[in-house]
Each structure stands twice: as structure tokens, then as C-alpha cells.
Short mmCIF file of C-alpha atoms and ligand atoms in Angstrom, two decimals:
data_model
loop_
_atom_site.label_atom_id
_atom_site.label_comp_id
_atom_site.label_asym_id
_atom_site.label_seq_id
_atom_site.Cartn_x
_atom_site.Cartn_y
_atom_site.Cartn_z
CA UNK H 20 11.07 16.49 -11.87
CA UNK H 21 11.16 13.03 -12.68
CA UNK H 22 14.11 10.67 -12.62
CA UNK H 23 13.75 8.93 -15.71
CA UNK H 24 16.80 7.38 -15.55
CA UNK H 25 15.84 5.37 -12.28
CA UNK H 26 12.33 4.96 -13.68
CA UNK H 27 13.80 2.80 -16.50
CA UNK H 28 16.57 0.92 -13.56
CA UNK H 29 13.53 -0.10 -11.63
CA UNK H 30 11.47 -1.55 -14.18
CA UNK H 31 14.40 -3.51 -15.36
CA UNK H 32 15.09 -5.13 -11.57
CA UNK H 33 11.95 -5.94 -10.78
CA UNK H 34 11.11 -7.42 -14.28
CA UNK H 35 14.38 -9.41 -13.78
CA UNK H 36 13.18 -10.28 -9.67
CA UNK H 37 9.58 -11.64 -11.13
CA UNK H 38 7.69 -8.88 -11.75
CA UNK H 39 6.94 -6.87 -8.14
CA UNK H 40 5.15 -3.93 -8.52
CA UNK H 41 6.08 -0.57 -8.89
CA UNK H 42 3.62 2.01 -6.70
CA UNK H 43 5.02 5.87 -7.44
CA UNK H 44 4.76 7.46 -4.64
CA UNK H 45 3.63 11.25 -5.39
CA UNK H 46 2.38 12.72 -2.25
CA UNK H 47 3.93 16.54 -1.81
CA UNK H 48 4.50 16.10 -5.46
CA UNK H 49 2.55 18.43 -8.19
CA UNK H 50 0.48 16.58 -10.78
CA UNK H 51 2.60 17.80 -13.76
CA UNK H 52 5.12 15.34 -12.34
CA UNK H 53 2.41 12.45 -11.91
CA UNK H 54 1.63 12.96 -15.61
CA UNK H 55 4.89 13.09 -16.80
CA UNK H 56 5.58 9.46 -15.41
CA UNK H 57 2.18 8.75 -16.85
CA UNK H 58 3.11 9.67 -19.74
CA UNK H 59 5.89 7.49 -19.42
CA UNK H 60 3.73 4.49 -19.04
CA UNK H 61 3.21 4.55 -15.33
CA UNK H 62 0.10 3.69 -13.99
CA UNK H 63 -0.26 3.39 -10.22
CA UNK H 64 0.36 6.32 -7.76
CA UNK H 65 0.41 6.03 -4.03
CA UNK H 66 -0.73 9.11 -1.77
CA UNK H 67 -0.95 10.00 1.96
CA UNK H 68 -3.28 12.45 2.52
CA UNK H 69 -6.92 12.45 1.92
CA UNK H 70 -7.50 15.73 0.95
CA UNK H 71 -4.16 16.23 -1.53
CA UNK H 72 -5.21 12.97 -3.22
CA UNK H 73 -9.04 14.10 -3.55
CA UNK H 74 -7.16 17.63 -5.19
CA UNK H 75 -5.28 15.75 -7.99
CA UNK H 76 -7.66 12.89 -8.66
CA UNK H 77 -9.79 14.91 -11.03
CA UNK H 78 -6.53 16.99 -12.36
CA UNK H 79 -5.40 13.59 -14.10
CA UNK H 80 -6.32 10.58 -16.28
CA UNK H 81 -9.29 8.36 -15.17
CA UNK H 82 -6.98 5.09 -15.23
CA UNK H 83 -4.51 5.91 -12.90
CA UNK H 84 -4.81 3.54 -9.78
CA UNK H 85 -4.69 5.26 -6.69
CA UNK H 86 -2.85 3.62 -4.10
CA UNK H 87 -3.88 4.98 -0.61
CA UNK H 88 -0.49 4.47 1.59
CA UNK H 89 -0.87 6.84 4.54
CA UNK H 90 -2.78 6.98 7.84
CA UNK H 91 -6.86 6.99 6.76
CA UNK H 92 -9.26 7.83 9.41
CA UNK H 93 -12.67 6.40 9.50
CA UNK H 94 -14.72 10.40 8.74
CA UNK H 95 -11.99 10.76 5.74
CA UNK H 96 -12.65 7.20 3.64
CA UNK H 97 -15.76 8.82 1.91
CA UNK H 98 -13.90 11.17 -0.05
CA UNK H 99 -11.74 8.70 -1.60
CA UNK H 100 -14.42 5.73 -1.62
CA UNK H 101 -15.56 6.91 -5.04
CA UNK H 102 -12.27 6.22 -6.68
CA UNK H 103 -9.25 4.81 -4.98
CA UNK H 104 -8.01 1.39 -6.27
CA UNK H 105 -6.16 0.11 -2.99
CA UNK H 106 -6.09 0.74 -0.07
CA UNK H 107 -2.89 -0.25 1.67
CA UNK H 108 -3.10 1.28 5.65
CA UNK H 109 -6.36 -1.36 7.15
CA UNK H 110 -5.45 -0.67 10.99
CA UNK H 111 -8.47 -1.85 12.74
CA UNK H 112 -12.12 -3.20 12.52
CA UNK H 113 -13.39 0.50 12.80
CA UNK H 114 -11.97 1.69 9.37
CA UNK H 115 -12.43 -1.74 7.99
CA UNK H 116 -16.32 -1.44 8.64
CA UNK H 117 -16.04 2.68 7.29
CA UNK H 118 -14.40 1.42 4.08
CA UNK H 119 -17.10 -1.21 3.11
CA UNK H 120 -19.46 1.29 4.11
CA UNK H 121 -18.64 3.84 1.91
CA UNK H 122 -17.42 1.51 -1.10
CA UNK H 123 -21.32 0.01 -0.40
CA UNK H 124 -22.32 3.70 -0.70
CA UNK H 125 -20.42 3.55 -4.34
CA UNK H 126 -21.59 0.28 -5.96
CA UNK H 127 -18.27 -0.80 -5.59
CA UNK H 128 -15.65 -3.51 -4.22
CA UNK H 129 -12.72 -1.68 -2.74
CA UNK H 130 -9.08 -3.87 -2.45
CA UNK H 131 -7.36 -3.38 1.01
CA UNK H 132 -4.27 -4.29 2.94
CA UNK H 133 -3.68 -4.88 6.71
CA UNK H 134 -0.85 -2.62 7.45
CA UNK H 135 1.52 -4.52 9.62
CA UNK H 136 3.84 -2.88 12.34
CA UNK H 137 7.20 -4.81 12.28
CA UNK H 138 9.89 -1.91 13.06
CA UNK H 139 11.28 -1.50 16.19
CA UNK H 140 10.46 2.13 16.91
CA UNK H 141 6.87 2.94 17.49
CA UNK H 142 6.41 5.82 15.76
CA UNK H 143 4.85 3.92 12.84
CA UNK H 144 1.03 3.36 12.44
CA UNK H 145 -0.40 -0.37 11.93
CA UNK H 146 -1.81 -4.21 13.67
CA UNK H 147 1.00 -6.06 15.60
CA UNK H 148 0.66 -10.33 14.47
CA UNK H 149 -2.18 -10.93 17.33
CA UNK H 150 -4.27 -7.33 16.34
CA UNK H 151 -4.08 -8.85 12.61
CA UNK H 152 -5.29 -12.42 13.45
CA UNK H 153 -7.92 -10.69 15.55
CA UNK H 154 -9.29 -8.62 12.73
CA UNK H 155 -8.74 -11.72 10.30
CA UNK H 156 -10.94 -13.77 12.51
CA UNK H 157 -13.48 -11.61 12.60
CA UNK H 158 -13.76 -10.92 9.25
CA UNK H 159 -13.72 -14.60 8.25
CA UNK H 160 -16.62 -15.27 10.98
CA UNK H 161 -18.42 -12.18 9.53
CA UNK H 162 -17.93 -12.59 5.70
CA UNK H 163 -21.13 -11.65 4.51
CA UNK H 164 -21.53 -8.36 6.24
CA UNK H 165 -17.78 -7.46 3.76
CA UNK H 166 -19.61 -8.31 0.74
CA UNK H 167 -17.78 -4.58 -0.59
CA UNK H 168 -14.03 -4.97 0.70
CA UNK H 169 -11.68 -7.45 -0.85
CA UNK H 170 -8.67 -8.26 1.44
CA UNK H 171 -5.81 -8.84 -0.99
CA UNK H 172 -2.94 -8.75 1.86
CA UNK H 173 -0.78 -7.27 3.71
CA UNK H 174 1.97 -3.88 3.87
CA UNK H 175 4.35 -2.77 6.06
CA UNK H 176 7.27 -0.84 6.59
CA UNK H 177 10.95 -1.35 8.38
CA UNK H 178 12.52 0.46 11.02
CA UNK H 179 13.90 3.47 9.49
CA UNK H 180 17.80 2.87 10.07
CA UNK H 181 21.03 2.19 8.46
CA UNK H 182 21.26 -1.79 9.55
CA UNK H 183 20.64 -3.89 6.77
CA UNK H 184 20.50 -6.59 8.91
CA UNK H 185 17.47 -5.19 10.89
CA UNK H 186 15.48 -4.20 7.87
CA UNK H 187 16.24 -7.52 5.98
CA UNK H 188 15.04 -9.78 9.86
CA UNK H 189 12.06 -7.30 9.40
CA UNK H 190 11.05 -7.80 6.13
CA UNK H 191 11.34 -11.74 6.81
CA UNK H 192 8.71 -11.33 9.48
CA UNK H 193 6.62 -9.70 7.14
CA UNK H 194 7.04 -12.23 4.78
CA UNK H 195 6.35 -14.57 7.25
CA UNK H 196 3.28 -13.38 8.28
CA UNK H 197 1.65 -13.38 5.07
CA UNK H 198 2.46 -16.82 4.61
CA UNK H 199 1.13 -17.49 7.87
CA UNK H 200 -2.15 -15.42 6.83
CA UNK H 201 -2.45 -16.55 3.32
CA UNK H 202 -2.52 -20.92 4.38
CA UNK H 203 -4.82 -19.87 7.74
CA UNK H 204 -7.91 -17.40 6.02
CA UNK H 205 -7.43 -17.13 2.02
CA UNK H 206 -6.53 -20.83 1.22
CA UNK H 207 -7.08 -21.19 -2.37
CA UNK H 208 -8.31 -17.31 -2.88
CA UNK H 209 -5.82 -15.47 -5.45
CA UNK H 210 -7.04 -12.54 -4.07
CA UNK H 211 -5.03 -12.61 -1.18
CA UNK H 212 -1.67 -11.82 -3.10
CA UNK H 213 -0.19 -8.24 -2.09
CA UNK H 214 3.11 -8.46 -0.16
CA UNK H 215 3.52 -4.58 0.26
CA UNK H 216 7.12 -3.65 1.11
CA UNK H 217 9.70 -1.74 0.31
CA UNK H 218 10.40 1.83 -0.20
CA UNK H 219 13.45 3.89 -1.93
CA UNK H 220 16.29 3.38 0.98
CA UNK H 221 15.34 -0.34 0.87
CA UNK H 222 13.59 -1.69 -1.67
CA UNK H 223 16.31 -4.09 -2.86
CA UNK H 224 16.11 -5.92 0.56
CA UNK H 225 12.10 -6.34 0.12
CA UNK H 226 12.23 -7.38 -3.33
CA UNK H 227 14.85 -10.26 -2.30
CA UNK H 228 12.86 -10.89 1.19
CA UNK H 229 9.53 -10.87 -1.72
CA UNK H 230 8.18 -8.21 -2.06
CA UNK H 231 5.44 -8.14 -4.15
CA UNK H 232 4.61 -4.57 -4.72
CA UNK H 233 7.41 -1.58 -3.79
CA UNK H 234 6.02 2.12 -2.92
CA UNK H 235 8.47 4.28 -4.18
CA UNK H 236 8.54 8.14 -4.13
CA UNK H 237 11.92 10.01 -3.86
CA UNK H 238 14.16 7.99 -6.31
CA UNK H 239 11.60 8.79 -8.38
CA UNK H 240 10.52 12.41 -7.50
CA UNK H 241 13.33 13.76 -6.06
CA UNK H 242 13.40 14.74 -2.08
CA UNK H 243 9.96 15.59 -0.44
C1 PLP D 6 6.29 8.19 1.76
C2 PLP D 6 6.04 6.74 1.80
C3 PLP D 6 6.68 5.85 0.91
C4 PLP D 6 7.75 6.29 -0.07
O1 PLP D 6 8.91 6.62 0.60
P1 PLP D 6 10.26 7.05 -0.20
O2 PLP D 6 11.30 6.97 0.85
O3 PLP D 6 10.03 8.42 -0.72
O4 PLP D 6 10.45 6.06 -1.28
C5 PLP D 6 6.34 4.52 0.96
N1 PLP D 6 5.42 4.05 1.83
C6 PLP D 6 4.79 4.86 2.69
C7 PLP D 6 3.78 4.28 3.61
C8 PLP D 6 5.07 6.22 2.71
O5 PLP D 6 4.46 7.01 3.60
#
């Protein structure tokens, strides 16, 4: 079931907050839901797992972007090479290689982000600052063999707590960090845009801290 009700609130705040986008986040979700917000005029959906994403692809309209959000290993990108639209979880070289690889494979350019750790616990997949720089640098010095990825920023996600404090000093560090990214590698290349943060228990901190893109799945969907 979809909350249409909140689907119309969040268009309205982040419309009002500059326009930040609006991912749906669908995984453990059935497709009739996904095409009911479609239908609604919703067109990118987020996902977590390879193989439930490469299920509902075909089950649904050709120009839906698929965001991947969730942990991809390197064997798994090939499945969704052929069709997802960004990829938000880049966690090291390996996968970064694997994805231009397989988007080579496909005649095609696929968008990534570097998923940034920046919670406290360390349960939470992603590059600290210096495993970020390190991939950054190496990709700069080593352009021409990326000819089929386009880096287009950065995602991350807070420590999963009431503190509003915590999330809102974590979100600043993301912010940060882009910033810091954006003037040192993608000076003057629009490309690098994506500020990925925020999900449905805080998405009104990341869209003040600037968010540029929220991934949002049980406001929407109800509880997973
Ligand atoms: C599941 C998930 C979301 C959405 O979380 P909700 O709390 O349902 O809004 C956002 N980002 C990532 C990376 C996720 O895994």
C-alpha cells in the first residue's frame, strides 16, 4: 500500500527546500506498489538486492530509474549492468573496476556514488574520508581506463539513533566531504552533483544539512 498522503507532503518540502530528490525505496515491496506510485508520477526506485531488483525490472515500465542502494558485490554487477540508472553503494576500487566492466560490456555509461561511512556504529558498509580520497586519486590518475563510469558523488547514511544532534554533526560531515571532493577532483564538472542522504526517520535533518537526493521507503510503503 502506498501512502499517498505522504507522497504528496514530500514533494511539497522538498520543492519548497530546492528541489532534492525523491528515491522510493521499494525493496521487500511487490511491484503492484512500485506501479501504483508510478502511476502517481514517480519515477525513480531504489533497491537492495541484486536478484529482487533483476525480478521486477522487466515486471514494470522501461523508464523507471533504478537506483541501486544496497551492498553490490563485484560477481553480482552484471545482472544489473544492463539497466540500472545509479548506482549509489561504490565501496572500493574492486567493484569500481567490475562496474565499468560490465557497463563496457553494455555500450553504456553507468552513474555511481562513493558510499561514505560517517555513523558511529560499524555495522554499516562504505569508504571512511582517507579510503575515498584513495579511490578518488586513483581514478583521477587513471581516467581513461573509466571511460564507462561517471562519478556523480557521494551517499551515506547516519548512525541509526534517536539523537538529533548526532545525525545532524553526521550529516555535516557528509556535507563536508563532498565539498571537500567536489573543489579537489570534479572542479568545474556538473557531473559531480549527488549529495545522497537521508532516509524516512531523518530526512528533514539531510535536506536542511543539503541533501540533494533522499532514499525513502517506509513513509512511503509502509513497514518492511
Ligand atoms: C532501506 C534503505 C533506505 C530506506 O530506509 P527507510 O527507513 O525505509 O526510509 C535508504 N537507504 C538505504 C541504503 C537503505 O538500505
Amino acid at each position: 500500500m502506498v501512502n499517498i498522503e505522504f507522497y504528496k507532503k514530500i514533494q511539497t518540502t522538498l520543492q519548497k527546500s530546492g528541489d532534492a530528490q525523491l528515491v522510493a525505496v521499494s525493496k521487500l515491496k511487490p511491484v503492484a506498489d512500485i506501479q501504483d506510485l508510478y502511476n502517481l508520477g514517480q519515477r525513480d526506485f531504489g533497491e537492495n538486492y541484486v536478484q529482487e531488483l533483476s525480478e521486477k525490472n522487466p515486471q514494470l515500465p522501461d523508464d523507471i530509474r533504478w537506483h541501486f542502494i544496497g551492498h553490490l558485490q563485484s560477481n553480482k554487477v552484471k545482472f544489473i549492468a544492463p539497466f540500472v540508472h545509479l548506482i549509489h553503494s561504490v565501496d572500493s576500487y574492486k567493484l569500481l573496476e567490475a562496474i565499468n566492466k560490465e557497463a563496457k560490456k553494455n555500450k553504456r555509461v553507468i552513474n555511481c556514488l562513493l558510499q561514505i561511512y560517517i555513523a558511529e556504529e560499524d555495522s554499516k558498509f562504505g569508504m571512511d574520508e582517507k579510503q575515498a580520497t584513495d579511490l578518488l586519486e586513483f581514478y583521477t590518475a587513471n581516467k581513461s581506463k573509466f571511460e564507462n563510469i561517471k562519478i556523480c558523488g557521494i551517499m551515506g547514511m547516519a548512525t541509526f539513533t534517536d539523537d538529533e544532534t548526532l545525525i545532524r554533526k553526521e550529516y555535516q560531515k557528509l556535507n563536508a566531504i563532498f565539498h571537500i571532493f567536489q573543489t579537489a577532483y570534479f572542479l568545474g564538472d556538473n557531473d559531480f552533483s549527488v549529495l545522497s542522504m537521508g532516509m524516512t526517520d531523518d530526512f528533514h535533518i539531510a535536506i536542511k544539512e543539503g541533501s540533494t537526493m533522499v532514499r525513502i521507503g517506509r513513509a512511503l510503503f509502509g513497514n518492511r
